PDB file of C-alpha atoms in Angstrom:
ATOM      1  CA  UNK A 922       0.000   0.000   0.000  1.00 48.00           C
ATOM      2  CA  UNK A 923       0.954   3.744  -0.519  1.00 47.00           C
ATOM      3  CA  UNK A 924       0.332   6.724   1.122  1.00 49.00           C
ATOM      4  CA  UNK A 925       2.117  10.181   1.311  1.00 51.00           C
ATOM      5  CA  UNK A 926       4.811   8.866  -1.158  1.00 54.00           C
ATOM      6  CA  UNK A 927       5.353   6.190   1.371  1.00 57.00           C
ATOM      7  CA  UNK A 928       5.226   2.340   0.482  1.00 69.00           C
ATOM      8  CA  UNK A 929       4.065   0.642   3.469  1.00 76.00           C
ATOM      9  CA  UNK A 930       2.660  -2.926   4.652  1.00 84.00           C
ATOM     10  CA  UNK A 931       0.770  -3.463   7.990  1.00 85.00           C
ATOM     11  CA  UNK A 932       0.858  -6.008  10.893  1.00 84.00           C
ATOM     12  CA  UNK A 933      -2.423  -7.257  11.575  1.00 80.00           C
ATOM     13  CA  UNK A 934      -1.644 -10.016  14.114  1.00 85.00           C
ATOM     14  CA  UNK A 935       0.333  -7.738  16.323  1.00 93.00           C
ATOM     15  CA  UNK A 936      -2.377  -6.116  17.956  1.00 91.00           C
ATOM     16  CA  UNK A 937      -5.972  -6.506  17.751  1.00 80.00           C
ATOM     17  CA  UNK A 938      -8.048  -4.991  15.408  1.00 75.00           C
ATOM     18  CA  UNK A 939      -8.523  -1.275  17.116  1.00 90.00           C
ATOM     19  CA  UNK A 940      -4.907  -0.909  16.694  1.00 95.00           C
ATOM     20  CA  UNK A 941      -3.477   0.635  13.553  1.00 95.00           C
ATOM     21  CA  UNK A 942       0.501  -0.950  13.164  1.00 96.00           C
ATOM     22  CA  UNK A 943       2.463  -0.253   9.483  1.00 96.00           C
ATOM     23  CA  UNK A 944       6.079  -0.873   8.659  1.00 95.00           C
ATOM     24  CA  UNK A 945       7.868   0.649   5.819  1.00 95.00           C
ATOM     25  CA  UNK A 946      11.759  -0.048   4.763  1.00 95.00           C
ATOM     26  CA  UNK A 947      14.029   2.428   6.294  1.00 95.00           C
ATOM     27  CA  UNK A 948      14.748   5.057   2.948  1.00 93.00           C
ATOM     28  CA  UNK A 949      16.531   8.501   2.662  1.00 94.00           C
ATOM     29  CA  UNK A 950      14.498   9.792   0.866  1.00 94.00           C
ATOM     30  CA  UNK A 951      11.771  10.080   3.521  1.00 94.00           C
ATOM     31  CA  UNK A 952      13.958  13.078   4.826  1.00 96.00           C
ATOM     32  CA  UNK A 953      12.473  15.393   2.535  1.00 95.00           C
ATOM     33  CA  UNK A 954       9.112  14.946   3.905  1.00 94.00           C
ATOM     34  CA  UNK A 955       9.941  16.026   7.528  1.00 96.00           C
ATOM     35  CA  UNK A 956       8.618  19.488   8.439  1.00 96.00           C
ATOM     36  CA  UNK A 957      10.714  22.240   9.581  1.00 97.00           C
ATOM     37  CA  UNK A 958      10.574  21.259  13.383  1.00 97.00           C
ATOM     38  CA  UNK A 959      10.985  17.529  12.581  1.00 97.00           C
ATOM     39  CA  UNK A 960      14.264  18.185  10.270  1.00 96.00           C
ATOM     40  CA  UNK A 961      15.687  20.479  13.108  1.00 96.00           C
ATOM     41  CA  UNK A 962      15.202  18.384  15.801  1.00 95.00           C
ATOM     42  CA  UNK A 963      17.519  15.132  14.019  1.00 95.00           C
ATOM     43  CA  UNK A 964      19.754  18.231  12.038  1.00 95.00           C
ATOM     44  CA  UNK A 965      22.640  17.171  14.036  1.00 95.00           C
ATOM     45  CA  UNK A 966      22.301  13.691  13.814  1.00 95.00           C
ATOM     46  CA  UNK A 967      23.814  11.071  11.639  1.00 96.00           C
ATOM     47  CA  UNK A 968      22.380  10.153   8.174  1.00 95.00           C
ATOM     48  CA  UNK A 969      21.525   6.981   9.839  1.00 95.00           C
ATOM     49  CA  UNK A 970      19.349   8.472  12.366  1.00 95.00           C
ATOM     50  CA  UNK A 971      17.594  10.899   9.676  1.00 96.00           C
ATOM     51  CA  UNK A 972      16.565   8.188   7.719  1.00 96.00           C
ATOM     52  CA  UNK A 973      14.825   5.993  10.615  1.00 96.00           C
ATOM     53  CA  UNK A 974      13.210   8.973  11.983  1.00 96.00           C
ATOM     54  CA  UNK A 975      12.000  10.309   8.867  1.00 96.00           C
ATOM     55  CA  UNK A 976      10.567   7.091   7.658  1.00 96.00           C
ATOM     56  CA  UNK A 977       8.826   6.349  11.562  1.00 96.00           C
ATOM     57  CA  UNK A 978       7.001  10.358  11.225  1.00 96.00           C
ATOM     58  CA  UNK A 979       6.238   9.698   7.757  1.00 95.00           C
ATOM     59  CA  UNK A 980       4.423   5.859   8.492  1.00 95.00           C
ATOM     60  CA  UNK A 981       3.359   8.099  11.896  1.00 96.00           C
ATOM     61  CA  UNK A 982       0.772  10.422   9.687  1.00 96.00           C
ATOM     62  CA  UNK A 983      -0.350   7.948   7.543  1.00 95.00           C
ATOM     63  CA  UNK A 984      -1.511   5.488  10.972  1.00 95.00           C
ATOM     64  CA  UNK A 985      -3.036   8.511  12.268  1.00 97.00           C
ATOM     65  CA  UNK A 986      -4.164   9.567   8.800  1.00 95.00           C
ATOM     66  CA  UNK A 987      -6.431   6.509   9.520  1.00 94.00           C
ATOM     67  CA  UNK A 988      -8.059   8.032  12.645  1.00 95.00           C
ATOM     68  CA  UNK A 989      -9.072  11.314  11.049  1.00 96.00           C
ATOM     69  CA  UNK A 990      -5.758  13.029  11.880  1.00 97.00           C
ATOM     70  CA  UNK A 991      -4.255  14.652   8.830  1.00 95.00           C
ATOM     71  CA  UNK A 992      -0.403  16.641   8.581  1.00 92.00           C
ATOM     72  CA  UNK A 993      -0.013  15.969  12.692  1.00 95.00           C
ATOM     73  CA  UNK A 994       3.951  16.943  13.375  1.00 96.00           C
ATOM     74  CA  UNK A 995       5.151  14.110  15.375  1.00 96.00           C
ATOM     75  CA  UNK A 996       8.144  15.863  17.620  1.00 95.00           C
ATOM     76  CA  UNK A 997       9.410  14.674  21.083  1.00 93.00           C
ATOM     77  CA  UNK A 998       9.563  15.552  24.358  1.00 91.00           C
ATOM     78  CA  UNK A 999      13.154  16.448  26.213  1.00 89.00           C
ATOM     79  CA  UNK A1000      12.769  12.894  27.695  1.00 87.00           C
ATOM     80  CA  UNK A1001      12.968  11.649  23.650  1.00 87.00           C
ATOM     81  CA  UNK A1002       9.151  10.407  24.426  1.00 90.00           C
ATOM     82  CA  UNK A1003       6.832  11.176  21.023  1.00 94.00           C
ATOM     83  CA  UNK A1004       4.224  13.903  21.509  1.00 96.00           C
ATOM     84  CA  UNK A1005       1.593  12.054  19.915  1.00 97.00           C
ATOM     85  CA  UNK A1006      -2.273  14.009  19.344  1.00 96.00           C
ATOM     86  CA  UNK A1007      -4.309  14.219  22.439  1.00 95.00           C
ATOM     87  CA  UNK A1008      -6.702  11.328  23.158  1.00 94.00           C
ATOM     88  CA  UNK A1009      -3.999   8.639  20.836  1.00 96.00           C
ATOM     89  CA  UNK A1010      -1.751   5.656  21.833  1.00 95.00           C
ATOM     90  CA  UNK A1011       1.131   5.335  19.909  1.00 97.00           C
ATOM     91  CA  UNK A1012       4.423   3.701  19.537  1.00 98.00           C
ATOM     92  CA  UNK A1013       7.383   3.871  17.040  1.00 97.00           C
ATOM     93  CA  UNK A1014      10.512   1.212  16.626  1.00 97.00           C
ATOM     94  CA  UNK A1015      13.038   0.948  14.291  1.00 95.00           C
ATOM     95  CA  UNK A1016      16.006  -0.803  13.138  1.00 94.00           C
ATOM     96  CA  UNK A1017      18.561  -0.003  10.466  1.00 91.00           C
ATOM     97  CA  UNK A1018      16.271  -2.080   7.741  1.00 93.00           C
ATOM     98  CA  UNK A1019      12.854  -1.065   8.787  1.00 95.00           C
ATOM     99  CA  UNK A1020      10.301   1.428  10.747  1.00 96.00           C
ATOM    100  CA  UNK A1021       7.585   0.425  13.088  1.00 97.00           C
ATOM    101  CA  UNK A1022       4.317   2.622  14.104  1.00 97.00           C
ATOM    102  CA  UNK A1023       1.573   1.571  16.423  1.00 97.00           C
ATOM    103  CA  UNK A1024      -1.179   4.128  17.015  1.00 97.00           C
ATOM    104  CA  UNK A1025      -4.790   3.560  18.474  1.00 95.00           C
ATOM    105  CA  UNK A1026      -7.652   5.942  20.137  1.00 94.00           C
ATOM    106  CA  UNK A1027      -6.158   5.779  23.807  1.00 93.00           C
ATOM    107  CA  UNK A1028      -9.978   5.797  24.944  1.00 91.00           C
ATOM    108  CA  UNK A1029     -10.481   2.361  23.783  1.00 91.00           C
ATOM    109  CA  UNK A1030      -6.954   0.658  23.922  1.00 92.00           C
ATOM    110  CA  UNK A1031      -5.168   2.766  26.653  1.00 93.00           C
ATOM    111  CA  UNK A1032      -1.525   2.346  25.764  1.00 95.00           C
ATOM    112  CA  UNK A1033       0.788   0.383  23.300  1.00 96.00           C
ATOM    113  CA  UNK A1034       4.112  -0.431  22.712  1.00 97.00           C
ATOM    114  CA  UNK A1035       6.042  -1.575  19.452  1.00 98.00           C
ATOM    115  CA  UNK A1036       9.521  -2.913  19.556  1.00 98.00           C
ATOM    116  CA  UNK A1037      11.395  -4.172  16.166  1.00 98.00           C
ATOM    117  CA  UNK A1038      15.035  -6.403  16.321  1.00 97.00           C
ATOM    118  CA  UNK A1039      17.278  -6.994  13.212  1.00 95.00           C
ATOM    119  CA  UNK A1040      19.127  -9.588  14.659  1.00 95.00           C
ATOM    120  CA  UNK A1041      18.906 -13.587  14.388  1.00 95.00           C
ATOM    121  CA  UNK A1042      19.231 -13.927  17.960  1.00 97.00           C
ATOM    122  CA  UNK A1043      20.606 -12.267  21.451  1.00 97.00           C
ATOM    123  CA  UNK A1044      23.994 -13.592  22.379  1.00 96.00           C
ATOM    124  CA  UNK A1045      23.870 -15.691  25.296  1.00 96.00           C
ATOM    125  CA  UNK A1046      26.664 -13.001  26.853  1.00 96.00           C
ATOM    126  CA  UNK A1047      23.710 -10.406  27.145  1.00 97.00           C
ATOM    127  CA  UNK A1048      21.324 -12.325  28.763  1.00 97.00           C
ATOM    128  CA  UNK A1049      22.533 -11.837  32.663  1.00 96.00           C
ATOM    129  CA  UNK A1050      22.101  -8.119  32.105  1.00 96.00           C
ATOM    130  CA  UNK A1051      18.611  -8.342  30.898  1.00 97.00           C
ATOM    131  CA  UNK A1052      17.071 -11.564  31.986  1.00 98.00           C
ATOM    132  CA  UNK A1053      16.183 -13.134  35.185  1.00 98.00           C
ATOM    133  CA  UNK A1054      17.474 -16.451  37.057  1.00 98.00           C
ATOM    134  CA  UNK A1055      14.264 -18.359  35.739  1.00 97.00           C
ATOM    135  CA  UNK A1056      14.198 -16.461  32.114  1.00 98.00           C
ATOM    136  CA  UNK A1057      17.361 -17.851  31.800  1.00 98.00           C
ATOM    137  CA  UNK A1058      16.639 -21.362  33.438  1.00 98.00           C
ATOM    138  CA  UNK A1059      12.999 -21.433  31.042  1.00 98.00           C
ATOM    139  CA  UNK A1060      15.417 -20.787  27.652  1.00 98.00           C
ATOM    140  CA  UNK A1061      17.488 -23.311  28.649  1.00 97.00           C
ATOM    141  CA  UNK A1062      14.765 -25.742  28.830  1.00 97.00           C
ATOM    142  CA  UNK A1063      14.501 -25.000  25.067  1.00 97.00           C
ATOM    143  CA  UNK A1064      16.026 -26.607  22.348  1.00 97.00           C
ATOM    144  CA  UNK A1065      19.878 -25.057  21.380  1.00 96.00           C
ATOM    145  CA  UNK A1066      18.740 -24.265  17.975  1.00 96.00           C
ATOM    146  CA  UNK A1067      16.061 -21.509  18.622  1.00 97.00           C
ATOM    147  CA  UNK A1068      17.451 -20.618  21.982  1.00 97.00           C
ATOM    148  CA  UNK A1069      18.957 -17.610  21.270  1.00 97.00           C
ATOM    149  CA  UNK A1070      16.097 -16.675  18.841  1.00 97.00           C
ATOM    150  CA  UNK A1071      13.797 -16.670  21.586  1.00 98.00           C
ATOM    151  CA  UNK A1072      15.888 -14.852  24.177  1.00 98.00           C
ATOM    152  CA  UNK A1073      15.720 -12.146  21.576  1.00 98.00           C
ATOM    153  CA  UNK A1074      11.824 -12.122  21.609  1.00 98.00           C
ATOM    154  CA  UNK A1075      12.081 -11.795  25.652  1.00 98.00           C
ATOM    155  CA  UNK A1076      14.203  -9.099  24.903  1.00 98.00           C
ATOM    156  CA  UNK A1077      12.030  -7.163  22.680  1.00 98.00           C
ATOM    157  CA  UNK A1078       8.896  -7.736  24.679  1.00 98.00           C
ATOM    158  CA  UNK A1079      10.286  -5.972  27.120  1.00 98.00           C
ATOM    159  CA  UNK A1080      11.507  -2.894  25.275  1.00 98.00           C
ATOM    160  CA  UNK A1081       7.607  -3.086  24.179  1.00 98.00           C
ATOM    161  CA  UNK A1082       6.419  -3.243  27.914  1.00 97.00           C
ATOM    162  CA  UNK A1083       8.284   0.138  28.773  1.00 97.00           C
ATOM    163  CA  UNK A1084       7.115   1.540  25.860  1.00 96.00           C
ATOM    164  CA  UNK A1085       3.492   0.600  26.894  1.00 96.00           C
ATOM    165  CA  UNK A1086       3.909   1.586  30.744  1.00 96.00           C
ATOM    166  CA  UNK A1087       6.032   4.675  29.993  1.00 94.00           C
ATOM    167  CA  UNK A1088       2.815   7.228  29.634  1.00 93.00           C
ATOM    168  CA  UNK A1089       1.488   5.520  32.892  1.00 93.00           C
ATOM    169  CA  UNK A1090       4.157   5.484  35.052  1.00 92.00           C
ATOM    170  CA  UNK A1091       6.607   8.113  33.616  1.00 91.00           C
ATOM    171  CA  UNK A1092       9.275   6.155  34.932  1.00 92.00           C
ATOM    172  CA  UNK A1093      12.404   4.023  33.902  1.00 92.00           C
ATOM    173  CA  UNK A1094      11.635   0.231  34.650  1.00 94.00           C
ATOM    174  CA  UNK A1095      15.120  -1.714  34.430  1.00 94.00           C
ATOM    175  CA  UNK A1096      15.228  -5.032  32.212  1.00 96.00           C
ATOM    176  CA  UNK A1097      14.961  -7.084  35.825  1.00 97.00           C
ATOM    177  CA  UNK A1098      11.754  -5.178  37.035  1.00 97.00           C
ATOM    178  CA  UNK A1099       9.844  -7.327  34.868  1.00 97.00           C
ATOM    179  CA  UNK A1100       9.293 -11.255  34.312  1.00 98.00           C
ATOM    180  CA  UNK A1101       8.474 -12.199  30.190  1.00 98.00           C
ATOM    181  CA  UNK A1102       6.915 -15.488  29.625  1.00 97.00           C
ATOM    182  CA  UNK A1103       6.580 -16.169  26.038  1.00 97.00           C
ATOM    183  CA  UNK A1104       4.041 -18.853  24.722  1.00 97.00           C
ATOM    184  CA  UNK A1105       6.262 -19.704  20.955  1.00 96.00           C
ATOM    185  CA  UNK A1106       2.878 -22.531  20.243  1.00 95.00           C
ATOM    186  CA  UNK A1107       1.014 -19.229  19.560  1.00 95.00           C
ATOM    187  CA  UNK A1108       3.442 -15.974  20.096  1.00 96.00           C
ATOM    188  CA  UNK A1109       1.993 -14.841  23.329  1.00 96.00           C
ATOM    189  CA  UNK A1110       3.343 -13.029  25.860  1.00 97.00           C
ATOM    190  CA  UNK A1111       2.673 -12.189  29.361  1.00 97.00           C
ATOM    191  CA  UNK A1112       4.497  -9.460  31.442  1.00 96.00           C
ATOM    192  CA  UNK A1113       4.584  -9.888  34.819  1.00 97.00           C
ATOM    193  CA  UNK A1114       6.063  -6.759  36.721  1.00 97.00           C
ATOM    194  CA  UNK A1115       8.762  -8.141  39.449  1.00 97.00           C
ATOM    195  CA  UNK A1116       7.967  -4.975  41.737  1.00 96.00           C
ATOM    196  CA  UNK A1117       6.106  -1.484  42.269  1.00 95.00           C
ATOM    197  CA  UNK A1118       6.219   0.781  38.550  1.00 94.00           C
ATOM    198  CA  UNK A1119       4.094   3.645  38.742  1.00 91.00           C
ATOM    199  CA  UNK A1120       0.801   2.973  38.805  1.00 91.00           C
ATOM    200  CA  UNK A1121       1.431  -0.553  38.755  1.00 94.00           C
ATOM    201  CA  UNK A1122       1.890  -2.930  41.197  1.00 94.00           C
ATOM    202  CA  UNK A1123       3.806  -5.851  41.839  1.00 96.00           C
ATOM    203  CA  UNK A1124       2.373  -8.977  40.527  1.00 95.00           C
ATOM    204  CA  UNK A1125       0.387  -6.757  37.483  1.00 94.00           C
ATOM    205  CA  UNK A1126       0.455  -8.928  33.991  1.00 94.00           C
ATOM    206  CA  UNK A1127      -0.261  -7.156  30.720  1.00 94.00           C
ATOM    207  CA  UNK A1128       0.135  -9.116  27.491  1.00 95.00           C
ATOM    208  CA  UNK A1129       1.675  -9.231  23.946  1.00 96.00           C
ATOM    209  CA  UNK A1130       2.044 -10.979  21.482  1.00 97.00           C
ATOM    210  CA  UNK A1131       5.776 -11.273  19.111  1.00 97.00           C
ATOM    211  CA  UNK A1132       5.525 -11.810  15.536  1.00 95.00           C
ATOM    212  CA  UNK A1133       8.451 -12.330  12.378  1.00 94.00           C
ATOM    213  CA  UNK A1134       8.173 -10.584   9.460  1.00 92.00           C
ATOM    214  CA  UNK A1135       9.545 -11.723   5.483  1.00 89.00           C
ATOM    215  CA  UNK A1136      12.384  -9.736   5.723  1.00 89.00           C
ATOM    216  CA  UNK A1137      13.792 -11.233   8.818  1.00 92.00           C
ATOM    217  CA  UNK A1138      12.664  -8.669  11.654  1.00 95.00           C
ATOM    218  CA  UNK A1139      11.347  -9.896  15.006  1.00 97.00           C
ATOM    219  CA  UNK A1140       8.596  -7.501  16.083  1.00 97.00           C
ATOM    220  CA  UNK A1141       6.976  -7.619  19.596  1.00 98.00           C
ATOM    221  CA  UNK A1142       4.118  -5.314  20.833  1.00 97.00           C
ATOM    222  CA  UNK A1143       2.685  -5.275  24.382  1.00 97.00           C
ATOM    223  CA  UNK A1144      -1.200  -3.626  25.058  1.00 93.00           C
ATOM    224  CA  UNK A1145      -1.528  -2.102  28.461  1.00 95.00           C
ATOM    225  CA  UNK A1146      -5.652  -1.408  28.840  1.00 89.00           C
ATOM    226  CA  UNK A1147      -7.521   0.019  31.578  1.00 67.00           C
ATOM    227  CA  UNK A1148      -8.150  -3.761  33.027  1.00 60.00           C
ATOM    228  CA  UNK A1149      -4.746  -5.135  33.591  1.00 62.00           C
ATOM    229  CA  UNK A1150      -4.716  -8.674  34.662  1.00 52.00           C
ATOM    230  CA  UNK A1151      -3.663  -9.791  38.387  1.00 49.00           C
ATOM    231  CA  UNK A1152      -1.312 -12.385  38.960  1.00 50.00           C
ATOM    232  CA  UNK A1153      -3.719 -15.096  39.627  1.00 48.00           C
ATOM    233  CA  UNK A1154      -5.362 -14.278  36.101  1.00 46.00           C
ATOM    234  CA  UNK A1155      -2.610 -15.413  34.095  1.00 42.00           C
ATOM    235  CA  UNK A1156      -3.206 -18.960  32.666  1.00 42.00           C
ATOM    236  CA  UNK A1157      -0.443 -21.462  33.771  1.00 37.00           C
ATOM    237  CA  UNK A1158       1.472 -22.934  30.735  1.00 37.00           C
ATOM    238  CA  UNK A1159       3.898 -25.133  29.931  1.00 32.00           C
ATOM    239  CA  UNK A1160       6.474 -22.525  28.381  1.00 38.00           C
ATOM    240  CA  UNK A1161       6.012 -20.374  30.849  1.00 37.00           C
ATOM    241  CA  UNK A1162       9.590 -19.764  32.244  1.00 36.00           C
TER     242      UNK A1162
END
């Protein structure tokens, strides 16, 4: 699909149907398309960082192009957080191949938060410094082949979660303040915060799901509603770590 000069597919089995999530490769050219405050606030960056930001604002009008809002100037807050429109969810990712955008009606989803890796897996070297003891112990449970595969999904779902708590809480969450359980029979995930964020207490599960896309990317997004589960609402499974 095309819109505003931008080629873009979507990711319908990321979210559920109220939310709005498109992807577009990474281009230059995209650059061109920022407005004034947009192009001054990456004019010091590298060429790099132009081009993923300029693609993410471009796919960012056309999602909220979809909820009525036309030419919105996506810039960010001193904390690097988007200012998206009053009343909207939203969430942007990218990697040095491709750009993520999740928006939604915050009314009816609450928050969201999108999270894109362009890696084949997370070296086993990283995972003390974002994993817990039983992440660990659950992915080694798993078979050596997609091991490191799926430590990368843990990973990413929980650069999704602090997306998604971030305009609750307002506050940084640390890798070990939260428990990821992925279910790979169905790409589920549950969140499962390890102690006090915010507005959110310890024991508080929100959910996700991860998903792969042609080109290789591993994409996670996490949904944080106004009815977050409680720890003795999350089904028991066997993956769970």
């Amino acid at each position: 699909m095309t819109c505003s000069g931008v080629s873009f597919s979507e990711l319908p089995d990321l979210f559920d149907d109220d939310v709005v999530v498109l992807s577009a490769p990474v281009d230059e050219g995209h650059i061109a398309e920022l407005t004034a405050a947009e192009r001054a606030a990456v004019a010091r960056a590298s060429i790099k960082r132009q081009r993923e930001f300029a693609t993410a604002r471009v796919l960012a009008r056309a999602g909220l192009a979809r909820l009525g809002i036309e030419g919105f100037e996506l810039l960010n807050r001193e904390d690097r957080a988007p200012i998206w429109p009053d009343g909207i969810a939203g969430s942007i990712s990218h990697c040095d191949t491709r750009a993520f955008v999740a928006v939604a009606d915050r009314a009816m989803v609450g928050t969201v938060g999108v999270d894109v890796e362009h890696r084949d897996e997370l070296a086993r070297r990283l995972w003390r410094h974002t994993m817990l003891p039983e992440e660990i112990a659950w992915l080694d449970t798993r078979a050596e082949v997609e091991r490191g595969r799926l430590a990368l999904a843990l990973f990413s779902a929980k650069e999704a979660l602090y997306k998604a708590q971030y305009p609750w809480s307002e506050t940084f969450m640390g890798f070990h303040a939260l428990r990821v359980a992925l279910h790979p029979e169905d790409r589920r995930i549950d969140c499962i915060f390890q102690r006090e964020v915010g507005p959110f207490p310890e024991g508080t599960v929100v959910h996700g799901r991860f998903t792969e896309t042609a080109t290789g990317e591993l994409v996670a997004g996490v949904h944080i509603g106004s009815g977050v589960a409680r720890p003795d609402q999350l089904s028991a499974r066997a993956d769970d770590p």
